[in-house]
Amino acid sequence: MHPDPVDNINHPVKARLISKLHNHEHVLREMQRYSRSRKDWSALPQSAHAANTINPIRRIADAVTVAANPNKSLIKLHLGDPTLTGALPPSNVAVDALVEATTSHMFDGYGPAVGALAAREAVAAKYSHPEAPINADDVILASGCSHALQMAIEGLANPGDNILIPQPGFPLYSTLCRPHGIEDRAYKVDMANGGQIDLEYLETLIDDRTQALIVNNPGNPTGVVFSKEHLQDILALASRHRLVIIADEIYGDLTYDGAVFHPIATLSPKVRFIFD
């Protein structure tokens, strides 16, 4: 019979080792007891980050339970997703390109984090303008415009900083700011004055922790398209305060009644922009 190795250890060291072993066994027993007693996993507390991540749009969309008139079709205007009603399906060109890319197995692995070069070149070719030229190196592909806004906000602001957002405006701006300790400061879009920004009031919101101004044109949900003159006034303010403009222009191709959309980056070579 082989002696226990512990028997060869001097007494004080042996005593400390046995004490540690007993403590370890006690901890294990307590963990097992806790694990057995914890049957309700719903008791897990949410993090402060999760508690601050609330999308106000869902509060409205999820609450729409009004029964449709059986004699009329219900037109839902609370979500900007025409595919929910079968409208605006992907074009055959897009579907064919997706099928070809999938079946060729040329793109099965991980691609560049900023997006495939060919795709970024195509985006640059579409949106480059003589007054605001861009190339593929200026383009980062995102998983939708909301993701692009998230990257822009997180890339510019730290906790304690603030971002200027329109009111009324896209509620997700606030959702993207608050979980990161970034203050969303709402400036007024004056609907009684043609939907123009109240620039005098906006200027009172700016301080040394203001990192960016979000300009949404055409407006969501207002539908307002800013005139060239109003955009130039906005640019003058941004230039004066050295403010980066996050230009949310996703509805630039969707205007009505002869309104003319002017990409804001084409109007000033001095102000810095991030646009989606």
Tab-separated table of C-alpha atoms in Angstrom:
chain	number	residue	atom	x	y	z
A	1	MET	CA	0.000	0.000	0.000
A	2	HIS	CA	1.450	3.332	-1.059
A	3	PRO	CA	1.473	6.086	1.544
A	4	ASP	CA	-0.702	9.130	0.978
A	5	PRO	CA	1.575	11.939	-0.334
A	6	VAL	CA	-0.091	14.280	2.121
A	7	ASP	CA	1.331	12.204	5.009
A	8	ASN	CA	4.848	13.277	4.011
A	9	ILE	CA	4.079	16.996	4.350
A	10	ASN	CA	5.172	18.723	7.562
A	11	HIS	CA	2.393	19.408	10.007
A	12	PRO	CA	1.847	23.219	9.616
A	13	VAL	CA	1.789	23.025	5.824
A	14	LYS	CA	-0.398	19.951	5.963
A	15	ALA	CA	-2.856	21.736	8.228
A	16	ARG	CA	-3.112	24.717	5.880
A	17	LEU	CA	-3.588	22.428	2.877
A	18	ILE	CA	-6.350	20.477	4.586
A	19	SER	CA	-8.004	23.740	5.599
A	20	LYS	CA	-7.954	24.977	1.995
A	21	LEU	CA	-9.357	21.673	0.766
A	22	HIS	CA	-12.190	21.895	3.290
A	23	ASN	CA	-12.912	25.493	2.233
A	24	HIS	CA	-12.919	24.437	-1.405
A	25	GLU	CA	-15.341	21.612	-0.672
A	26	HIS	CA	-17.545	24.058	1.262
A	27	VAL	CA	-17.647	26.440	-1.687
A	28	LEU	CA	-18.532	23.599	-4.036
A	29	ARG	CA	-21.342	22.444	-1.748
A	30	GLU	CA	-22.743	25.986	-1.522
A	31	MET	CA	-22.629	26.384	-5.295
A	32	GLN	CA	-24.421	23.069	-5.780
A	33	ARG	CA	-27.036	24.022	-3.183
A	34	TYR	CA	-27.589	27.395	-4.853
A	35	SER	CA	-27.828	25.764	-8.257
A	36	ARG	CA	-30.453	23.298	-7.017
A	37	SER	CA	-32.486	26.041	-5.317
A	38	ARG	CA	-32.446	28.311	-8.333
A	39	LYS	CA	-35.197	26.818	-10.439
A	40	ASP	CA	-36.614	30.080	-11.800
A	41	TRP	CA	-34.177	31.364	-14.402
A	42	SER	CA	-36.440	34.369	-15.024
A	43	ALA	CA	-34.977	35.794	-11.820
A	44	LEU	CA	-31.799	36.710	-13.679
A	45	PRO	CA	-31.483	40.507	-13.437
A	46	GLN	CA	-31.064	42.518	-16.612
A	47	SER	CA	-28.006	44.689	-17.039
A	48	ALA	CA	-28.223	48.476	-16.924
A	49	HIS	CA	-27.279	48.471	-20.614
A	50	ALA	CA	-30.216	46.208	-21.452
A	51	ALA	CA	-32.609	48.246	-19.314
A	52	ASN	CA	-31.624	51.342	-21.296
A	53	THR	CA	-32.057	49.668	-24.681
A	54	ILE	CA	-35.658	50.377	-25.574
A	55	ASN	CA	-36.985	50.921	-29.074
A	56	PRO	CA	-39.980	53.299	-28.823
A	57	ILE	CA	-41.154	52.189	-32.274
A	58	ARG	CA	-41.934	48.721	-30.947
A	59	ARG	CA	-44.129	50.212	-28.219
A	60	ILE	CA	-46.353	51.567	-30.949
A	61	ALA	CA	-46.082	48.718	-33.429
A	62	ASP	CA	-46.709	45.995	-30.855
A	63	ALA	CA	-49.714	47.851	-29.464
A	64	VAL	CA	-51.558	48.113	-32.782
A	65	THR	CA	-54.396	45.716	-32.121
A	66	VAL	CA	-57.309	47.636	-33.630
A	67	ALA	CA	-59.490	45.229	-35.527
A	68	ALA	CA	-59.670	45.953	-39.224
A	69	ASN	CA	-62.976	46.968	-40.754
A	70	PRO	CA	-64.139	43.788	-42.533
A	71	ASN	CA	-65.308	45.971	-45.408
A	72	LYS	CA	-61.970	47.729	-45.871
A	73	SER	CA	-58.342	46.670	-45.955
A	74	LEU	CA	-56.143	47.975	-43.144
A	75	ILE	CA	-53.257	50.172	-44.263
A	76	LYS	CA	-50.550	50.077	-41.581
A	77	LEU	CA	-48.394	53.190	-41.521
A	78	HIS	CA	-46.609	52.649	-38.208
A	79	LEU	CA	-43.638	50.750	-39.696
A	80	GLY	CA	-41.594	51.752	-42.728
A	81	ASP	CA	-41.549	48.250	-44.187
A	82	PRO	CA	-43.562	47.864	-47.392
A	83	THR	CA	-42.616	44.179	-47.620
A	84	LEU	CA	-45.060	43.425	-44.799
A	85	THR	CA	-47.875	43.898	-47.310
A	86	GLY	CA	-46.058	42.220	-50.183
A	87	ALA	CA	-45.124	45.504	-51.840
A	88	LEU	CA	-41.712	46.303	-53.336
A	89	PRO	CA	-40.235	42.789	-53.394
A	90	PRO	CA	-36.504	42.436	-54.204
A	91	SER	CA	-35.790	42.889	-57.894
A	92	ASN	CA	-34.980	39.879	-60.047
A	93	VAL	CA	-31.494	41.310	-60.549
A	94	ALA	CA	-30.869	41.284	-56.789
A	95	VAL	CA	-32.307	37.783	-56.366
A	96	ASP	CA	-30.232	36.416	-59.263
A	97	ALA	CA	-27.066	38.020	-57.891
A	98	LEU	CA	-27.706	36.502	-54.459
A	99	VAL	CA	-28.302	33.045	-55.955
A	100	GLU	CA	-25.146	33.301	-58.054
A	101	ALA	CA	-23.027	34.423	-55.088
A	102	THR	CA	-24.390	31.617	-52.922
A	103	THR	CA	-24.081	28.774	-55.419
A	104	SER	CA	-20.617	29.823	-56.633
A	105	HIS	CA	-19.186	29.223	-53.112
A	106	MET	CA	-16.749	32.066	-53.750
A	107	PHE	CA	-18.020	33.996	-50.742
A	108	ASP	CA	-18.557	31.278	-48.136
A	109	GLY	CA	-15.906	32.510	-45.712
A	110	TYR	CA	-15.384	35.700	-43.760
A	111	GLY	CA	-15.014	38.855	-45.801
A	112	PRO	CA	-13.495	42.227	-44.874
A	113	ALA	CA	-15.161	43.850	-41.864
A	114	VAL	CA	-15.802	46.991	-43.907
A	115	GLY	CA	-17.502	45.018	-46.702
A	116	ALA	CA	-16.418	43.463	-49.974
A	117	LEU	CA	-14.381	45.747	-52.202
A	118	ALA	CA	-16.619	45.241	-55.242
A	119	ALA	CA	-19.694	46.233	-53.221
A	120	ARG	CA	-17.984	49.305	-51.761
A	121	GLU	CA	-16.858	50.365	-55.234
A	122	ALA	CA	-20.440	50.072	-56.470
A	123	VAL	CA	-21.729	52.199	-53.569
A	124	ALA	CA	-19.036	54.816	-54.169
A	125	ALA	CA	-19.875	54.946	-57.881
A	126	LYS	CA	-23.561	55.550	-57.114
A	127	TYR	CA	-23.154	58.225	-54.453
A	128	SER	CA	-19.999	60.056	-55.506
A	129	HIS	CA	-20.671	63.614	-56.646
A	130	PRO	CA	-18.391	66.192	-58.296
A	131	GLU	CA	-18.859	68.441	-55.260
A	132	ALA	CA	-18.386	65.577	-52.792
A	133	PRO	CA	-16.323	62.822	-54.429
A	134	ILE	CA	-15.899	59.504	-52.625
A	135	ASN	CA	-14.200	56.205	-53.414
A	136	ALA	CA	-14.369	52.682	-51.986
A	137	ASP	CA	-12.072	53.629	-49.081
A	138	ASP	CA	-14.735	56.085	-47.877
A	139	VAL	CA	-17.427	53.380	-47.729
A	140	ILE	CA	-18.236	50.978	-44.871
A	141	LEU	CA	-21.063	48.520	-45.416
A	142	ALA	CA	-23.507	48.022	-42.551
A	143	SER	CA	-26.393	45.705	-41.749
A	144	GLY	CA	-28.982	48.307	-42.629
A	145	CYS	CA	-29.145	52.014	-41.905
A	146	SER	CA	-29.811	51.555	-38.198
A	147	HIS	CA	-26.487	49.729	-37.879
A	148	ALA	CA	-24.777	52.520	-39.829
A	149	LEU	CA	-26.218	55.096	-37.420
A	150	GLN	CA	-25.083	52.999	-34.470
A	151	MET	CA	-21.508	52.837	-35.758
A	152	ALA	CA	-21.468	56.584	-36.421
A	153	ILE	CA	-22.748	57.496	-32.948
A	154	GLU	CA	-20.499	55.035	-31.116
A	155	GLY	CA	-17.519	56.104	-33.204
A	156	LEU	CA	-17.922	59.788	-32.353
A	157	ALA	CA	-19.227	60.010	-28.792
A	158	ASN	CA	-18.097	58.811	-25.366
A	159	PRO	CA	-20.197	58.473	-22.197
A	160	GLY	CA	-21.089	61.966	-21.027
A	161	ASP	CA	-21.004	63.430	-24.523
A	162	ASN	CA	-24.145	64.520	-26.357
A	163	ILE	CA	-25.600	64.189	-29.844
A	164	LEU	CA	-28.176	66.610	-31.289
A	165	ILE	CA	-31.251	64.880	-32.714
A	166	PRO	CA	-34.442	66.163	-34.406
A	167	GLN	CA	-37.812	66.286	-32.678
A	168	PRO	CA	-40.131	65.088	-34.109
A	169	GLY	CA	-37.757	62.515	-35.508
A	170	PHE	CA	-36.709	58.892	-35.767
A	171	PRO	CA	-37.021	57.409	-32.232
A	172	LEU	CA	-34.091	55.045	-32.753
A	173	TYR	CA	-31.643	57.941	-32.453
A	174	SER	CA	-32.351	58.007	-28.707
A	175	THR	CA	-32.203	54.224	-28.465
A	176	LEU	CA	-28.721	54.226	-29.979
A	177	CYS	CA	-27.439	56.928	-27.608
A	178	ARG	CA	-28.761	56.153	-24.151
A	179	PRO	CA	-27.323	52.655	-23.467
A	180	HIS	CA	-23.838	54.110	-23.954
A	181	GLY	CA	-24.313	57.030	-21.590
A	182	ILE	CA	-24.582	59.469	-24.511
A	183	GLU	CA	-27.130	62.242	-24.032
A	184	ASP	CA	-29.604	62.755	-26.871
A	185	ARG	CA	-30.471	66.437	-27.027
A	186	ALA	CA	-33.577	67.132	-29.081
A	187	TYR	CA	-33.749	70.216	-31.261
A	188	LYS	CA	-37.014	71.502	-32.684
A	189	VAL	CA	-38.287	70.787	-36.165
A	190	ASP	CA	-40.869	73.559	-36.506
A	191	MET	CA	-43.803	72.040	-38.408
A	192	ALA	CA	-45.632	75.381	-38.252
A	193	ASN	CA	-42.765	76.859	-40.251
A	194	GLY	CA	-42.602	74.362	-43.085
A	195	GLY	CA	-40.739	71.741	-41.062
A	196	GLN	CA	-37.536	73.744	-40.828
A	197	ILE	CA	-35.074	73.351	-37.978
A	198	ASP	CA	-35.256	76.033	-35.301
A	199	LEU	CA	-31.574	76.925	-35.629
A	200	GLU	CA	-31.654	79.573	-32.934
A	201	TYR	CA	-32.877	77.037	-30.387
A	202	LEU	CA	-30.514	74.345	-31.704
A	203	GLU	CA	-27.537	76.605	-31.074
A	204	THR	CA	-28.467	76.912	-27.380
A	205	LEU	CA	-28.041	73.131	-27.022
A	206	ILE	CA	-24.406	73.066	-28.139
A	207	ASP	CA	-21.617	72.850	-25.565
A	208	ASP	CA	-18.095	71.453	-25.365
A	209	ARG	CA	-19.427	67.873	-25.041
A	210	THR	CA	-21.501	68.052	-28.251
A	211	GLN	CA	-19.971	65.635	-30.733
A	212	ALA	CA	-22.357	65.568	-33.685
A	213	LEU	CA	-25.530	66.920	-35.238
A	214	ILE	CA	-27.909	64.453	-36.873
A	215	VAL	CA	-29.614	65.981	-39.917
A	216	ASN	CA	-32.436	63.820	-41.272
A	217	ASN	CA	-33.402	64.906	-44.786
A	218	PRO	CA	-35.955	64.029	-46.114
A	219	GLY	CA	-37.445	63.864	-42.658
A	220	ASN	CA	-38.812	60.777	-40.939
A	221	PRO	CA	-41.650	60.899	-39.966
A	222	THR	CA	-42.328	64.442	-41.204
A	223	GLY	CA	-41.628	63.863	-44.895
A	224	VAL	CA	-40.190	67.383	-45.095
A	225	VAL	CA	-37.466	68.007	-47.688
A	226	PHE	CA	-35.142	70.856	-46.717
A	227	SER	CA	-34.490	73.619	-49.207
A	228	LYS	CA	-30.962	74.301	-50.397
A	229	GLU	CA	-30.995	77.608	-48.521
A	230	HIS	CA	-32.004	75.984	-45.232
A	231	LEU	CA	-29.297	73.331	-45.613
A	232	GLN	CA	-26.740	76.089	-46.147
A	233	ASP	CA	-27.884	77.747	-42.909
A	234	ILE	CA	-27.439	74.421	-41.097
A	235	LEU	CA	-23.964	74.049	-42.581
A	236	ALA	CA	-22.995	77.549	-41.469
A	237	LEU	CA	-23.950	76.669	-37.896
A	238	ALA	CA	-22.057	73.348	-38.020
A	239	SER	CA	-18.978	75.079	-39.430
A	240	ARG	CA	-19.103	77.762	-36.753
A	241	HIS	CA	-19.122	75.155	-33.966
A	242	ARG	CA	-16.899	72.578	-35.715
A	243	LEU	CA	-19.689	69.990	-35.532
A	244	VAL	CA	-19.616	66.744	-37.464
A	245	ILE	CA	-22.908	66.140	-39.283
A	246	ILE	CA	-24.412	62.662	-39.364
A	247	ALA	CA	-26.553	62.918	-42.493
A	248	ASP	CA	-29.442	60.459	-42.437
A	249	GLU	CA	-30.550	60.685	-46.061
A	250	ILE	CA	-32.018	57.222	-46.583
A	251	TYR	CA	-35.210	58.677	-48.081
A	252	GLY	CA	-33.357	60.870	-50.563
A	253	ASP	CA	-34.897	58.976	-53.496
A	254	LEU	CA	-38.408	59.200	-52.064
A	255	THR	CA	-39.795	62.698	-52.506
A	256	TYR	CA	-43.178	64.032	-53.594
A	257	ASP	CA	-44.854	67.081	-55.114
A	258	GLY	CA	-41.782	68.167	-57.057
A	259	ALA	CA	-39.576	68.559	-53.957
A	260	VAL	CA	-35.857	68.599	-54.799
A	261	PHE	CA	-33.500	66.653	-52.552
A	262	HIS	CA	-30.012	68.120	-52.088
A	263	PRO	CA	-27.369	65.817	-50.526
A	264	ILE	CA	-25.946	68.007	-47.784
A	265	ALA	CA	-22.351	66.921	-48.379
A	266	THR	CA	-22.462	68.487	-51.859
A	267	LEU	CA	-23.037	71.955	-50.421
A	268	SER	CA	-19.947	72.437	-48.261
A	269	PRO	CA	-16.351	71.230	-48.616
A	270	LYS	CA	-15.512	72.456	-45.105
A	271	VAL	CA	-17.892	70.544	-42.809
A	272	ARG	CA	-17.173	66.895	-42.043
A	273	PHE	CA	-19.903	64.358	-42.713
A	274	ILE	CA	-20.896	60.797	-42.038
A	275	PHE	CA	-23.888	59.831	-44.148
A	276	ASP	CA	-25.988	56.700	-44.612
